[in-house]
Short mmCIF file of C-alpha atoms and ligand atoms in Angstrom, two decimals:
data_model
loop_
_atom_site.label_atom_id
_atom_site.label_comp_id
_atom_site.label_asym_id
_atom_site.label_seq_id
_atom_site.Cartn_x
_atom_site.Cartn_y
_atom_site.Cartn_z
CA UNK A 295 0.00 0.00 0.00
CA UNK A 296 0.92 3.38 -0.98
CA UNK A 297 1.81 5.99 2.05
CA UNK A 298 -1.68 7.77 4.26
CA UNK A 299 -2.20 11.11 5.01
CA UNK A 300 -3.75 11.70 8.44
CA UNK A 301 -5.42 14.90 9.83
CA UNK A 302 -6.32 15.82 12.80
CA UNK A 303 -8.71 18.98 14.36
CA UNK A 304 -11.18 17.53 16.99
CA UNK A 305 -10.13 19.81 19.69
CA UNK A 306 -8.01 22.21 19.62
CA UNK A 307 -4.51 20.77 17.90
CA UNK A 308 -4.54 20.96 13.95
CA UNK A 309 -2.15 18.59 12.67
CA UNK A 310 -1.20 16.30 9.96
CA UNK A 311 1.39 13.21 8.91
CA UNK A 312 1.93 11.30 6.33
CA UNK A 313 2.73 7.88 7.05
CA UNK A 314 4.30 4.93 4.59
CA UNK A 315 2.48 1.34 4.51
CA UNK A 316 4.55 0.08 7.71
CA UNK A 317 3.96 2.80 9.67
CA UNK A 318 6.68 4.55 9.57
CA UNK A 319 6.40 8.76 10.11
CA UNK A 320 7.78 10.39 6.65
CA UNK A 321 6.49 13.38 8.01
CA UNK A 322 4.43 15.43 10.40
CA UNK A 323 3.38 18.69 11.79
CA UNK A 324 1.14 20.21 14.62
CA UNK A 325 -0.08 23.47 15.86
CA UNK A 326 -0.99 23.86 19.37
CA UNK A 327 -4.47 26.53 19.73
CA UNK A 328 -3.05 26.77 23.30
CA UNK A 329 -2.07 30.48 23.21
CA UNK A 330 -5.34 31.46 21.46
CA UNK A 331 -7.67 29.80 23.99
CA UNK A 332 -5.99 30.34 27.21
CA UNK A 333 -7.00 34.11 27.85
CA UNK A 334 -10.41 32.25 28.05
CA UNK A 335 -9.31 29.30 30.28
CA UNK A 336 -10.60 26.84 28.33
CA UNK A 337 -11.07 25.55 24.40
CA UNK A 338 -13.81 28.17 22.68
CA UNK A 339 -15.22 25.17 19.54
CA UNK A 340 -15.81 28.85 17.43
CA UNK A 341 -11.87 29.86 17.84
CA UNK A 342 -10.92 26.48 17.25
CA UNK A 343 -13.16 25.88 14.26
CA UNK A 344 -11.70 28.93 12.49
CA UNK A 345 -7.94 28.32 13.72
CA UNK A 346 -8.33 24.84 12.24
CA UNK A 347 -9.47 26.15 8.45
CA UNK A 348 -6.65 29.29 8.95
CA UNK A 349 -3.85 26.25 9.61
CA UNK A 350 -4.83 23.56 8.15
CA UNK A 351 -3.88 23.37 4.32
CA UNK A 352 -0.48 24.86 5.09
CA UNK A 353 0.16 22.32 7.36
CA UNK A 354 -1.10 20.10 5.36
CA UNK A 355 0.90 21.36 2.03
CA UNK A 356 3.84 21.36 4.10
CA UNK A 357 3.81 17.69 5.34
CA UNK A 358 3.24 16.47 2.03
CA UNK A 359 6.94 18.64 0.82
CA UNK A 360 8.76 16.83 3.74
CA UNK A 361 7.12 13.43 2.43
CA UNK A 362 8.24 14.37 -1.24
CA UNK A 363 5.33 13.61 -2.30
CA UNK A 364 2.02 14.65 -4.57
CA UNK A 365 -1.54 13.92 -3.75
CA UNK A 366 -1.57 11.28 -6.66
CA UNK A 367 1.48 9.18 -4.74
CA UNK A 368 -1.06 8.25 -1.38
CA UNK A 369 -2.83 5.74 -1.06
CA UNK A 370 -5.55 7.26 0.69
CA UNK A 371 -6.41 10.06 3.13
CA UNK A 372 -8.08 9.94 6.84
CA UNK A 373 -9.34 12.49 9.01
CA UNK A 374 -11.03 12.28 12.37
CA UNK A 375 -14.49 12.29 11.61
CA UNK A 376 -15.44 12.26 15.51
CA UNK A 377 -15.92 12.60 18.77
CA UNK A 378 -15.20 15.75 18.98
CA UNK A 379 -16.11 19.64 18.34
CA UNK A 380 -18.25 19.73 15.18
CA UNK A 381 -16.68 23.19 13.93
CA UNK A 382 -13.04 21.81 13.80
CA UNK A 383 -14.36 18.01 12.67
CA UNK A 384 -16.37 19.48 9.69
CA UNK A 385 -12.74 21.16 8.50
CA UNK A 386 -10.64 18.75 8.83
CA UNK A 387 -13.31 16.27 6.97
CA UNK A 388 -13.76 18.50 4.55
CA UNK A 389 -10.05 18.96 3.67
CA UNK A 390 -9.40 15.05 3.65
CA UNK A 391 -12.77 14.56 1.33
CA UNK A 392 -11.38 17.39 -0.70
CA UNK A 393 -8.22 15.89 -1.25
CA UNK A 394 -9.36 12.42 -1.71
CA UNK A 395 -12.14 13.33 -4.36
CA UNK A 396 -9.74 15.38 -6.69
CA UNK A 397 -6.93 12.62 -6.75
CA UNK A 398 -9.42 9.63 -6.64
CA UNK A 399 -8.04 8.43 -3.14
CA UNK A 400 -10.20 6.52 -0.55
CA UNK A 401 -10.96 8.41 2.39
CA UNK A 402 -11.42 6.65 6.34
CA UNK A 403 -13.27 8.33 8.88
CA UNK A 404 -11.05 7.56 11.47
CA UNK A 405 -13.09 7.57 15.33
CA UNK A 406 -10.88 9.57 16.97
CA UNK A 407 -11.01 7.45 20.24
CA UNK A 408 -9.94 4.51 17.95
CA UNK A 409 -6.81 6.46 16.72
CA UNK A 410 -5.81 6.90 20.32
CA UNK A 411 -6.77 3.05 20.91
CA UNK A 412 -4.08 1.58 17.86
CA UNK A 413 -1.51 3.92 18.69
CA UNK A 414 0.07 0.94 20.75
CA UNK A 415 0.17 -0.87 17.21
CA UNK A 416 2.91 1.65 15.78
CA UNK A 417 5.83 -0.78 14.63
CA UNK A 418 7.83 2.16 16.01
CA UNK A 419 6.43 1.80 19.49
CA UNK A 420 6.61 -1.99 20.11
CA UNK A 421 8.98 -4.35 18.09
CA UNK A 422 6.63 -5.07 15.07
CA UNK A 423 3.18 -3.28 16.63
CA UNK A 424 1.29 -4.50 20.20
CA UNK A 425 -0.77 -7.34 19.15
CA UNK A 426 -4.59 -7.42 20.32
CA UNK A 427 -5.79 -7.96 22.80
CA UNK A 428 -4.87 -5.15 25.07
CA UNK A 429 -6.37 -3.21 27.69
CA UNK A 430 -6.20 0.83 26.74
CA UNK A 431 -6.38 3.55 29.70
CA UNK A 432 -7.45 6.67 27.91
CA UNK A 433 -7.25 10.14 30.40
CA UNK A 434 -7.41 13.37 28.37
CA UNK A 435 -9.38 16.26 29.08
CA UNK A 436 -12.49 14.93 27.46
CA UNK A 437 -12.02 11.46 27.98
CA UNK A 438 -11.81 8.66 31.26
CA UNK A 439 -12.34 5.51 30.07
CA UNK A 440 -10.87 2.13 30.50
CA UNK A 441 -11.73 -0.10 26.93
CA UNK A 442 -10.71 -3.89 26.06
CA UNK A 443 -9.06 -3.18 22.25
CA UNK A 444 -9.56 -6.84 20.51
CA UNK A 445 -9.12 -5.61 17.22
CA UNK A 446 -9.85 -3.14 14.25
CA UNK A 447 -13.19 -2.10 15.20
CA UNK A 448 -13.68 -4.24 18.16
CA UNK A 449 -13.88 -2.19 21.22
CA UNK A 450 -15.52 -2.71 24.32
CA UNK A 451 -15.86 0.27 26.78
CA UNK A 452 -15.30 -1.10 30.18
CA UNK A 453 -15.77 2.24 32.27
CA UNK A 454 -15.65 5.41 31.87
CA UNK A 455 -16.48 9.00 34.20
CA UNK A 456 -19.52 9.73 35.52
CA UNK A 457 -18.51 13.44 35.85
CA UNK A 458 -14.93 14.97 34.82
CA UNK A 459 -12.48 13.82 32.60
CA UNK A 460 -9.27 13.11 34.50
CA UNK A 461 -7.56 16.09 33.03
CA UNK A 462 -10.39 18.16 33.05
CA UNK A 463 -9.97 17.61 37.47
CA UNK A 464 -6.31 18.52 36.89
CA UNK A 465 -7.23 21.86 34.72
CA UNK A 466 -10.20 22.88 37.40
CA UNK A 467 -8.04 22.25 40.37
CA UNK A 468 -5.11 24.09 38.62
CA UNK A 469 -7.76 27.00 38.05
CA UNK A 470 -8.41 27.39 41.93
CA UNK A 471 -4.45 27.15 42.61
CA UNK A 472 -4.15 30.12 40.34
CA UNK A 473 -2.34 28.31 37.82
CA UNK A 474 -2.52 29.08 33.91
CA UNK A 475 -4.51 26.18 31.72
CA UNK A 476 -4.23 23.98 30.16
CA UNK A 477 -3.05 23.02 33.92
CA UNK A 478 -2.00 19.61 34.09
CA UNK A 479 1.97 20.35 33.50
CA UNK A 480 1.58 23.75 35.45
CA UNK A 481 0.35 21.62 38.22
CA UNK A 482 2.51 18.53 38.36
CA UNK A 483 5.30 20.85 37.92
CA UNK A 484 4.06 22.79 41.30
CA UNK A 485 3.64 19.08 42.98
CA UNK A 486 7.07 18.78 43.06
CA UNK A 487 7.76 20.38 45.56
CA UNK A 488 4.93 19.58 47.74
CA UNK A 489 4.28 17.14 50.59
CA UNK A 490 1.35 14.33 48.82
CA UNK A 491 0.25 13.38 52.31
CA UNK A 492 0.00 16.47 53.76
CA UNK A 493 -4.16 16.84 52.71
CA UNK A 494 -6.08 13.21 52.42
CA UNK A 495 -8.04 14.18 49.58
CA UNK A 496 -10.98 11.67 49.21
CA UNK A 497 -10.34 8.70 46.80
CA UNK A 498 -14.07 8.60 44.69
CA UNK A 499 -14.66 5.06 43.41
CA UNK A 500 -11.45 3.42 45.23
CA UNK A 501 -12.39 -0.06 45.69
CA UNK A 502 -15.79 0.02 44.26
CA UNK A 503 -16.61 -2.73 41.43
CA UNK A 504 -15.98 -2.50 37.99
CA UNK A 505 -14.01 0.46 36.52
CA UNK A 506 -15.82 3.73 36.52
CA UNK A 507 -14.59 7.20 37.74
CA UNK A 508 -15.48 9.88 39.55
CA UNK A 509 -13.39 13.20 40.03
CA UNK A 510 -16.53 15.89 40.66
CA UNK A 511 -16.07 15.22 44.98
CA UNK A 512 -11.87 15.45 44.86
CA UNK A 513 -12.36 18.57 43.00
CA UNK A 514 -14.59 19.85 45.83
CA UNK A 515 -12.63 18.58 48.66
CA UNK A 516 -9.66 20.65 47.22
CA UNK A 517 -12.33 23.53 46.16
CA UNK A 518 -13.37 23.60 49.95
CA UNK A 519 -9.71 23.35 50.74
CA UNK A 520 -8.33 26.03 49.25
CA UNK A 521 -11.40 28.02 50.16
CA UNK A 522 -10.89 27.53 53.78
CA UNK A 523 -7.85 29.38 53.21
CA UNK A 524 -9.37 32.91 52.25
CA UNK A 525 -9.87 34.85 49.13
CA UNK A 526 -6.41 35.98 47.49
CA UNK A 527 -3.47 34.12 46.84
CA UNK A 528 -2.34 31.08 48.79
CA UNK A 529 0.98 30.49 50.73
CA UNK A 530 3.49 29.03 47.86
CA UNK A 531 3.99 25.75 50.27
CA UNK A 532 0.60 25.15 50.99
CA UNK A 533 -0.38 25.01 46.90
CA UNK A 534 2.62 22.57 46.24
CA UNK A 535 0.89 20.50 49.23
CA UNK A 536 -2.72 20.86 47.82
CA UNK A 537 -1.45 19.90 44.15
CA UNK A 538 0.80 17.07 44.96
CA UNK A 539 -2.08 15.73 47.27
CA UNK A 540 -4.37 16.09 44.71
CA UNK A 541 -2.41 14.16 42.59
CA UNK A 542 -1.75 11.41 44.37
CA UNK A 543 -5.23 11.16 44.93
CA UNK A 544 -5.87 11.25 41.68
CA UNK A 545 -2.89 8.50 40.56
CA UNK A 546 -4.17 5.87 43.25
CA UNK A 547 -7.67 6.10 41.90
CA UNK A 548 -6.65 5.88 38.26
CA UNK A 549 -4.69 2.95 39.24
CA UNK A 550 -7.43 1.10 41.12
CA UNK A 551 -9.42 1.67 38.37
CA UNK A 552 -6.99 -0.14 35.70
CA UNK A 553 -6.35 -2.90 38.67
CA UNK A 554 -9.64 -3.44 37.99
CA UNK A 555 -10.29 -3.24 34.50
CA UNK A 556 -7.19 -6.03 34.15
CA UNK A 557 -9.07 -8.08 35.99
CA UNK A 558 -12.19 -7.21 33.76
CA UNK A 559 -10.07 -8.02 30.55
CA UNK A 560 -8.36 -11.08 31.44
CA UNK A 561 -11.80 -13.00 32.01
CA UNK A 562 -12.69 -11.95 28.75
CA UNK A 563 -9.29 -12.51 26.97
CA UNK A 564 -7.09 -14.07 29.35
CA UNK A 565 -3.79 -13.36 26.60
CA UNK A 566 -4.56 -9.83 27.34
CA UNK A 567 -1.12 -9.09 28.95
CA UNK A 568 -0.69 -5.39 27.96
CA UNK A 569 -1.88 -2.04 29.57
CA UNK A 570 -1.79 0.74 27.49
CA UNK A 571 -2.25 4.64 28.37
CA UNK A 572 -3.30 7.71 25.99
CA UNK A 573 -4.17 11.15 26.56
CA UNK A 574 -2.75 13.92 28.24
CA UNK A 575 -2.69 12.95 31.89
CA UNK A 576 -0.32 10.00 30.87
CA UNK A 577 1.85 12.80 30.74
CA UNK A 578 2.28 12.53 34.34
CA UNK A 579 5.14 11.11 36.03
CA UNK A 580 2.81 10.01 39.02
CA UNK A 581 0.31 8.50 37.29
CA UNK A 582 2.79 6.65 35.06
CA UNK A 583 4.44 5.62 38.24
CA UNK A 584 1.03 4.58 40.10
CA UNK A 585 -0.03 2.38 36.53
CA UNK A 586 3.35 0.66 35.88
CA UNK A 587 3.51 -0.57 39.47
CA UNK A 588 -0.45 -1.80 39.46
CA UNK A 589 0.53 -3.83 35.86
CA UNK A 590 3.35 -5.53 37.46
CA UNK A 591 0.94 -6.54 40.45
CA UNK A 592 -1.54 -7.90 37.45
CA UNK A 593 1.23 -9.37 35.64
CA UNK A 594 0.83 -7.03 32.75
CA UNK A 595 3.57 -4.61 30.70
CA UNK A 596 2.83 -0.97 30.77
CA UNK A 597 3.27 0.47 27.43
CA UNK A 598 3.30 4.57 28.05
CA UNK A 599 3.70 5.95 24.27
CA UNK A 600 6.13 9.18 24.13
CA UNK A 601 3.90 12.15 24.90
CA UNK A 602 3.77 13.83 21.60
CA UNK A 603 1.91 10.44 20.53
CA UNK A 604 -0.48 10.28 23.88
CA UNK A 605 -1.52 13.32 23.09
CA UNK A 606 -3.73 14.50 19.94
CA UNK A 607 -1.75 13.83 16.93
CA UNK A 608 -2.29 13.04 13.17
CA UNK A 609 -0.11 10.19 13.15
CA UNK A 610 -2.31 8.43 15.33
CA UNK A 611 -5.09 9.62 12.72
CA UNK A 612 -2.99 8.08 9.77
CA UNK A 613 -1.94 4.84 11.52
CA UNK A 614 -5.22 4.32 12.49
CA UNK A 615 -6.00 4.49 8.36
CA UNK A 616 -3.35 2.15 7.66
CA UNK A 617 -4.91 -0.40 9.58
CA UNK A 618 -8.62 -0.28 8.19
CA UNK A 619 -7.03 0.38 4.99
CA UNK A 620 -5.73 -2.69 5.37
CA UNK A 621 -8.59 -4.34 6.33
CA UNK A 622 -10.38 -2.67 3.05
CA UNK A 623 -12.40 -1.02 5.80
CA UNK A 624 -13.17 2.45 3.63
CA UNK A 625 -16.02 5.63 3.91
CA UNK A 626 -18.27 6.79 1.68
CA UNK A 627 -17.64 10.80 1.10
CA UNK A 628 -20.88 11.53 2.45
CA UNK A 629 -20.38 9.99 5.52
CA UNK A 630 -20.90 13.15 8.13
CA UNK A 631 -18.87 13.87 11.21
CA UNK A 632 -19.75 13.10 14.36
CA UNK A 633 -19.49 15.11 17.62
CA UNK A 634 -20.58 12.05 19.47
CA UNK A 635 -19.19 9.06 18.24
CA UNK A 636 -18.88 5.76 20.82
CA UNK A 637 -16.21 2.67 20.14
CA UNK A 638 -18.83 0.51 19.88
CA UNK A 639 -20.37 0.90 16.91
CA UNK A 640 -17.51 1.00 14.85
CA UNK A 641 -17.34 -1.10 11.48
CA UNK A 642 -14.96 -3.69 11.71
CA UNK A 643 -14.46 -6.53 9.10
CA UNK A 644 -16.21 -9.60 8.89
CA UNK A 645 -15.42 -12.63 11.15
O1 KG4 B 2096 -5.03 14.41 25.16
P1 KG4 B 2096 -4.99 15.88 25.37
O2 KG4 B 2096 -3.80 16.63 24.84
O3 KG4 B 2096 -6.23 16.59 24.74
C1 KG4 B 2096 -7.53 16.18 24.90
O4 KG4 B 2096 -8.12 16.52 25.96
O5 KG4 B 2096 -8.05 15.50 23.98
O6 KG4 B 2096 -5.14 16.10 26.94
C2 KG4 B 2096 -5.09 17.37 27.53
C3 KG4 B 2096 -5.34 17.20 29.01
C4 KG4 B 2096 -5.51 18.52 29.72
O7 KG4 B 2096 -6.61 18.41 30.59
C5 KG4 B 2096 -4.20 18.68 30.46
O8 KG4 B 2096 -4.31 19.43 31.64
C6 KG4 B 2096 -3.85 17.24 30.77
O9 KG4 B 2096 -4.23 16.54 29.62
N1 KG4 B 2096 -2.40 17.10 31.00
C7 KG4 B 2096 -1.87 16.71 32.17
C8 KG4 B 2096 -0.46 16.77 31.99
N2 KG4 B 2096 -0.20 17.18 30.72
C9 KG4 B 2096 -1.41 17.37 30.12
N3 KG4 B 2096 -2.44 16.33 33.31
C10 KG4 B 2096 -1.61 15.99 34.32
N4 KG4 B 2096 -0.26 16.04 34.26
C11 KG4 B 2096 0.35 16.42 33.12
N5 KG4 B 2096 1.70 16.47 33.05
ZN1 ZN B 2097 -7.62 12.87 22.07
#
């Protein structure tokens, strides 16, 4: 198979790659929003959506010069097509169908969480790609969820949050420390110096069965925390003991919670030996630390992917082509994005 193009704008990264057949990167490029959202603490979908069209075909034009390659060379073209922010989903689809209809190329609507999901299957990352079935840990700022990966298209959401994202508790608890967003590094950086057991910070879901998550009452706790501390700004010691509290709370939940989905996908597919983690809080040197030590108690390998590819990326977006290309797994161009799009109802090829 000729090389993929991959694109990426669900949020609030616009990028692009171009992969070969094997997965190797020929080229790749991405533009962080961050400076153009954080005045507003938060992604705006309108800013986004219109940052996305203003960077998109340069980046796009300029991946495709590092490949050395035309249009005409790929062998088809996938976009994120969902879950995600409609505004920056519609762009990036549009560019990819563009593309795809004037050089006769297939297209894949790649499902976003999915990309995330086969990341572990870059060549690059594990000597000739993780082989199925794993267990994938995905904590970003829109997503918690724990989900058995059996193959292309065969997902099974274990748990997932009942509130907050993991890094959206990081970001909201970085907000009432007074930190800038997006606040998971400005807050692990701050827990450095801080004592972790200084505040015990409840532990929601710790214990309970199955592997949901909760972080709406540790968010409180700290919120009530930090308010009984007055208006203005805290003591410098006492936010480095809040933070790295939090975190640890935080880290010892998260690894319950994959404890337990092990256990949930081993009696489903008891060669499932591999726990893998995705998204921006598996940027964190506690949590990494917290997972890697509850694998080795399950007897599984912790595969943490460099951080550029944890977090949104387009060569997760074009890998994730390669493999239902592959599969001859291909979408129609009228297939619309999706702001809500769920791992289970993927297509996947026949049996
Ligand atoms: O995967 P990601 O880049 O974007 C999506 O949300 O899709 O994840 C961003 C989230 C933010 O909430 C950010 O605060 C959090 O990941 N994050 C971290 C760290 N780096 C990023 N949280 C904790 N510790 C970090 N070092
Ligand atoms: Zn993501």
């Amino acid at each position: 198979m000729r090389p993929v193009l991959g694109i990426e704008s669900s949020c609030d990264e616009t990028a692009a790659a171009v992969l070969d057949a094997e997965g190797r990167i020929l080229a790749e490029s991405i533009a962080s929003q961050e400076a153009a959202h954080a005045p507003y603490g938060g992604v705006v979908p309108e800013i986004a959506a219109r940052a996305h069209l203003a960077l998109l075909p340069d980046l796009v034009r300029g991946v495709m010069a590092r490949a050395g390659l035309g249009f005409a060379a790929l062998g088809g073209v996938a976009a994120s097509a969902g879950p995600g922010l409609i505004g920056g989903l519609i762009v990036g689809s549009q560019v990819a169908k563009g593309i795809a209809l004037a050089h006769r190329l297939r297209y894949v609507a790649v499902n976003h969480l999915e990309a995330h999901a086969l990341t572990a299957r870059l060549p690059g990352l594990v000597e000739g790609g993780a082989p199925f079935p794993y267990l994938l840990l995905l904590v970003s700022g829109g997503h918690c969820q724990c989900v058995a990966v059996t193959g292309v298209g065969r997902h099974l959401r274990l748990g997932s949050t009942m509130d907050d994202a993991a890094g959206e508790a990081f970001d909201k608890v970085a907000k009432l420390l007074g930190l800038g967003w997006p606040g998971g590094p400005a807050l692990e950086a701050l827990a450095i110096r801080g004592d972790p057991a200084r505040h015990a910070f409840p532990r929601p879901m710790l214990g309970r069965e199955g592997c949901d998550f909760s972080f709406s009452g540790l968010k409180t706790a700290v919120a009530q925390e930090v308010a009984r501390h007055g208006a203005g700004a805290l003591p410098a010691g006492l936010a480095a003991d809040i933070a790295a509290s939090f975190q640890r709370a935080v880290a010892e939940v998260l690894a319950d919670r994959a404890a337990h989905a092990m256990t949930m996908t081993r009696a489903r597919a008891p060669e499932a030996r591999l726990l893998v983690v995705a998204g921006g809080v598996a940027a964190n040197g506690a949590v990494r630390a917290a997972l890697r030590a509850a694998a080795e108690q399950a007897g599984f390998a912790l595969l943490a992917p460099p951080v550029r590819l944890c977090t949104d990326n387009a060569v997760m977006v074009a890998w994730a082509g390669i493999e239902r290309l592959r599969l001859g797994l291909v979408d129609g161009l009228d297939f619309a994005p999706r702001p809500r799009w769920g791992l289970e109802t993927l297509a996947a090829p026949p049996v």
